[in-house]
Amino acid sequence: MGTAAYEVWHGGSLVGLLLDITTDQPWFRCRFEPRAGWDRLGPLFAAQEEARRLHFPEELIGAVAAVRDLGVELRPVDGAEGDGETILPWMIYISEGRASFRY
């Protein structure tokens, strides 16, 4: 169990938690714990991860755009480090309990 820093929201649904964030500029890397809303988004992130694994072939690049266009928000957890502002990542990857994002 780690320290939750951000909740991952899509619309009005909590889809997961980001824990134990480390910085590997320009990326922030962390663990991901899904919540009830993840079931709807998981397949989109899996398709994006497949595109990344295959080095972004043109026929799969739409998966990256689909995740980018979701408009997920990273909302700070009370008491977590940071400035307390909601983050709108312009790129976020979530796969196998790990996440990385940029904003």
Coordinates of N, CA and C in Angstrom, one line a residue:
M1 N 0.9 -1.2 0.0 CA 0.0 0.0 0.0 C 0.9 1.2 0.0
G2 N 0.6 2.2 -0.8 CA 1.4 3.4 -1.0 C 0.5 4.6 -0.6
T3 N 1.1 5.8 -0.9 CA 0.5 7.0 -0.7 C -0.2 7.5 -1.9
A4 N -1.5 7.7 -1.9 CA -2.2 8.2 -3.0 C -2.0 9.7 -3.1
A5 N -1.6 10.1 -4.4 CA -1.4 11.5 -4.6 C -2.5 12.2 -5.4
Y6 N -3.0 11.4 -6.4 CA -4.1 11.9 -7.2 C -5.2 10.9 -7.5
E7 N -6.4 11.4 -7.6 CA -7.5 10.5 -8.1 C -7.6 10.8 -9.6
V8 N -7.9 9.8 -10.4 CA -8.1 9.9 -11.8 C -9.6 9.9 -12.1
W9 N -10.0 11.0 -12.7 CA -11.5 11.2 -12.9 C -11.7 11.3 -14.4
H10 N -12.8 10.8 -14.8 CA -13.3 10.9 -16.2 C -14.8 11.3 -16.1
G11 N -15.1 12.6 -16.4 CA -16.4 13.1 -16.2 C -16.7 13.0 -14.7
G12 N -17.8 12.5 -14.4 CA -18.2 12.4 -12.9 C -17.8 11.1 -12.3
S13 N -16.9 10.3 -12.9 CA -16.6 9.0 -12.4 C -15.1 8.9 -11.9
L14 N -14.9 8.4 -10.7 CA -13.6 8.1 -10.2 C -13.1 6.8 -10.9
V15 N -12.1 6.8 -11.6 CA -11.6 5.6 -12.3 C -10.4 5.0 -11.7
G16 N -9.7 5.7 -10.9 CA -8.5 5.1 -10.3 C -7.7 6.1 -9.4
L17 N -6.6 5.6 -8.8 CA -5.7 6.4 -7.9 C -4.3 6.2 -8.5
L18 N -3.6 7.3 -8.4 CA -2.2 7.3 -8.7 C -1.4 7.4 -7.4
L19 N -0.5 6.5 -7.2 CA 0.2 6.3 -5.9 C 1.7 6.4 -6.1
D20 N 2.5 6.8 -5.1 CA 3.9 6.8 -5.1 C 4.6 7.4 -6.3
I21 N 4.3 8.6 -6.6 CA 4.7 9.3 -7.8 C 6.2 9.6 -7.7
T22 N 6.9 9.3 -8.8 CA 8.3 9.7 -8.9 C 8.5 10.5 -10.2
T23 N 9.5 11.2 -10.3 CA 9.7 12.1 -11.5 C 10.9 11.5 -12.3
D24 N 10.7 11.4 -13.6 CA 11.7 11.0 -14.6 C 11.4 12.0 -15.8
Q25 N 11.8 13.2 -15.6 CA 11.5 14.3 -16.5 C 11.7 13.9 -18.0
P26 N 10.7 14.2 -18.7 CA 9.5 15.0 -18.4 C 8.3 14.2 -17.9
W27 N 8.5 12.9 -17.6 CA 7.4 12.1 -17.2 C 7.3 12.0 -15.6
F28 N 6.1 11.8 -15.2 CA 5.8 11.4 -13.8 C 5.3 10.0 -13.9
R29 N 6.0 9.1 -13.0 CA 5.7 7.7 -13.0 C 5.1 7.3 -11.7
C30 N 4.2 6.3 -11.7 CA 3.5 6.0 -10.4 C 2.9 4.6 -10.6
R31 N 2.3 4.2 -9.5 CA 1.4 3.0 -9.5 C 0.0 3.4 -9.7
F32 N -0.8 2.5 -10.3 CA -2.2 2.8 -10.6 C -3.1 1.8 -9.9
E33 N -4.1 2.2 -9.2 CA -5.1 1.3 -8.6 C -6.4 1.7 -9.2
P34 N -7.0 0.7 -9.9 CA -8.3 1.0 -10.5 C -9.4 1.1 -9.5
R35 N -10.5 1.9 -9.9 CA -11.7 2.0 -9.2 C -12.8 1.6 -10.1
A36 N -14.1 1.7 -9.6 CA -15.2 1.2 -10.4 C -15.3 1.7 -11.8
G37 N -15.0 3.0 -12.0 CA -15.2 3.5 -13.4 C -14.1 3.1 -14.4
W38 N -13.1 2.3 -13.9 CA -12.0 1.9 -14.8 C -12.5 0.9 -15.9
D39 N -13.5 0.1 -15.6 CA -14.0 -0.9 -16.5 C -14.4 -0.3 -17.9
R40 N -14.9 0.9 -17.9 CA -15.2 1.6 -19.2 C -14.0 2.1 -20.0
L41 N -13.0 2.5 -19.2 CA -11.8 3.1 -19.9 C -10.7 2.1 -20.1
G42 N -10.6 1.1 -19.4 CA -9.5 0.1 -19.5 C -9.2 -0.3 -20.9
P43 N -10.2 -0.7 -21.7 CA -10.0 -1.1 -23.1 C -9.3 0.0 -24.0
L44 N -9.7 1.2 -23.7 CA -9.0 2.3 -24.5 C -7.6 2.4 -24.2
F45 N -7.2 2.3 -22.9 CA -5.9 2.4 -22.5 C -5.1 1.2 -22.9
A46 N -5.7 0.0 -23.0 CA -5.1 -1.2 -23.4 C -4.7 -1.0 -24.9
A47 N -5.6 -0.5 -25.7 CA -5.3 -0.2 -27.1 C -4.2 0.8 -27.3
Q48 N -4.2 1.8 -26.5 CA -3.1 2.8 -26.6 C -1.8 2.1 -26.2
E49 N -1.8 1.2 -25.2 CA -0.5 0.5 -24.8 C -0.1 -0.4 -25.9
E50 N -1.0 -1.0 -26.6 CA -0.6 -1.9 -27.8 C 0.1 -1.0 -28.8
A51 N -0.5 0.1 -29.1 CA 0.1 1.0 -30.1 C 1.5 1.4 -29.7
R52 N 1.7 1.7 -28.4 CA 3.1 2.1 -27.9 C 4.0 0.9 -28.0
R53 N 3.6 -0.2 -27.6 CA 4.4 -1.4 -27.7 C 4.9 -1.7 -29.1
L54 N 4.1 -1.4 -30.1 CA 4.4 -1.6 -31.5 C 5.1 -0.4 -32.1
H55 N 5.5 0.6 -31.3 CA 6.1 1.8 -31.8 C 5.2 2.7 -32.6
F56 N 4.0 2.7 -32.3 CA 3.0 3.7 -32.9 C 2.8 3.5 -34.4
P57 N 2.5 2.4 -34.9 CA 2.2 2.2 -36.3 C 1.0 3.1 -36.7
E58 N 1.0 3.6 -37.9 CA -0.1 4.5 -38.3 C -1.5 4.0 -38.1
E59 N -1.7 2.7 -38.3 CA -3.0 2.1 -38.2 C -3.5 2.0 -36.8
L60 N -2.6 2.2 -35.8 CA -3.0 2.2 -34.4 C -3.0 3.5 -33.7
I61 N -2.5 4.6 -34.4 CA -2.4 5.9 -33.8 C -3.7 6.4 -33.2
G62 N -4.8 6.0 -33.8 CA -6.1 6.5 -33.3 C -6.3 6.1 -31.9
A63 N -5.7 5.0 -31.4 CA -5.9 4.7 -30.0 C -5.2 5.7 -29.0
V64 N -4.1 6.3 -29.5 CA -3.5 7.3 -28.7 C -4.4 8.6 -28.6
A65 N -4.9 8.9 -29.8 CA -5.8 10.1 -29.8 C -7.1 9.9 -29.0
A66 N -7.6 8.6 -29.0 CA -8.8 8.3 -28.2 C -8.6 8.6 -26.7
V67 N -7.4 8.2 -26.2 CA -7.1 8.4 -24.8 C -6.9 9.9 -24.5
R68 N -6.2 10.5 -25.4 CA -5.9 12.0 -25.2 C -7.2 12.8 -25.2
D69 N -8.1 12.4 -26.0 CA -9.4 13.1 -26.1 C -10.4 12.8 -25.0
L70 N -10.1 11.8 -24.1 CA -11.0 11.5 -23.0 C -11.1 12.7 -22.1
G71 N -10.1 13.5 -21.9 CA -10.1 14.6 -21.0 C -10.1 14.2 -19.5
V72 N -9.3 13.1 -19.2 CA -9.2 12.7 -17.8 C -8.6 13.9 -17.0
E73 N -8.9 13.9 -15.7 CA -8.4 14.9 -14.8 C -7.7 14.1 -13.6
L74 N -6.6 14.7 -13.2 CA -5.9 14.2 -12.0 C -6.2 15.2 -10.9
R75 N -7.0 14.7 -9.9 CA -7.3 15.6 -8.8 C -6.5 15.2 -7.6
P76 N -5.9 16.2 -6.9 CA -5.1 15.9 -5.8 C -5.9 15.3 -4.6
V77 N -5.2 14.4 -3.9 CA -5.8 13.8 -2.7 C -5.5 14.7 -1.6
D78 N -6.4 15.0 -0.7 CA -6.2 15.8 0.5 C -5.0 15.3 1.2
G79 N -4.1 16.2 1.6 CA -2.9 15.9 2.3 C -1.7 15.4 1.5
A80 N -1.9 15.2 0.2 CA -0.8 14.8 -0.7 C 0.1 16.0 -1.0
E81 N 1.4 15.6 -1.3 CA 2.3 16.7 -1.7 C 1.9 17.3 -3.0
G82 N 2.4 18.5 -3.3 CA 2.1 19.2 -4.5 C 1.3 20.5 -4.2
D83 N 0.9 21.2 -5.2 CA 0.3 22.5 -5.1 C -1.2 22.4 -5.0
G84 N -1.8 21.2 -5.0 CA -3.2 21.1 -4.8 C -4.1 21.4 -6.0
E85 N -3.5 21.6 -7.2 CA -4.3 21.9 -8.4 C -4.6 20.7 -9.2
T86 N -5.8 20.7 -9.9 CA -6.1 19.6 -10.8 C -5.2 19.7 -12.0
I87 N -4.7 18.5 -12.4 CA -3.9 18.4 -13.6 C -4.7 17.8 -14.7
L88 N -4.5 18.4 -15.9 CA -5.1 17.9 -17.1 C -4.0 17.4 -18.0
P89 N -3.6 16.1 -17.8 CA -2.5 15.6 -18.6 C -2.7 15.6 -20.1
W90 N -1.7 16.0 -20.8 CA -1.8 16.0 -22.3 C -1.4 14.6 -22.8
M91 N -0.8 13.8 -22.0 CA -0.4 12.4 -22.3 C -0.4 11.6 -21.0
I92 N -1.1 10.5 -21.0 CA -1.2 9.6 -19.9 C -1.3 8.1 -20.4
Y93 N -0.4 7.3 -19.8 CA -0.5 5.8 -20.1 C -0.8 5.1 -18.8
I94 N -1.6 4.1 -18.9 CA -1.9 3.3 -17.8 C -2.0 1.8 -18.3
S95 N -1.1 1.0 -17.6 CA -1.1 -0.4 -18.0 C -0.5 -1.3 -16.9
E96 N -1.1 -2.4 -16.6 CA -0.6 -3.4 -15.7 C -0.2 -2.8 -14.3
G97 N -1.1 -1.9 -13.8 CA -0.9 -1.4 -12.5 C 0.2 -0.2 -12.4
R98 N 0.6 0.2 -13.5 CA 1.6 1.3 -13.6 C 1.0 2.4 -14.5
A99 N 1.4 3.7 -14.2 CA 1.0 4.8 -15.0 C 2.1 5.8 -15.2
S100 N 2.1 6.5 -16.2 CA 3.0 7.6 -16.5 C 2.2 8.7 -17.2
F101 N 2.6 10.0 -16.9 CA 1.8 11.1 -17.5 C 2.7 12.3 -17.6
R102 N 2.3 13.2 -18.5 CA 3.0 14.5 -18.7 C 1.9 15.5 -18.7
Y103 N 2.2 16.7 -18.3 CA 1.3 17.8 -18.4 C 2.0 19.1 -18.6

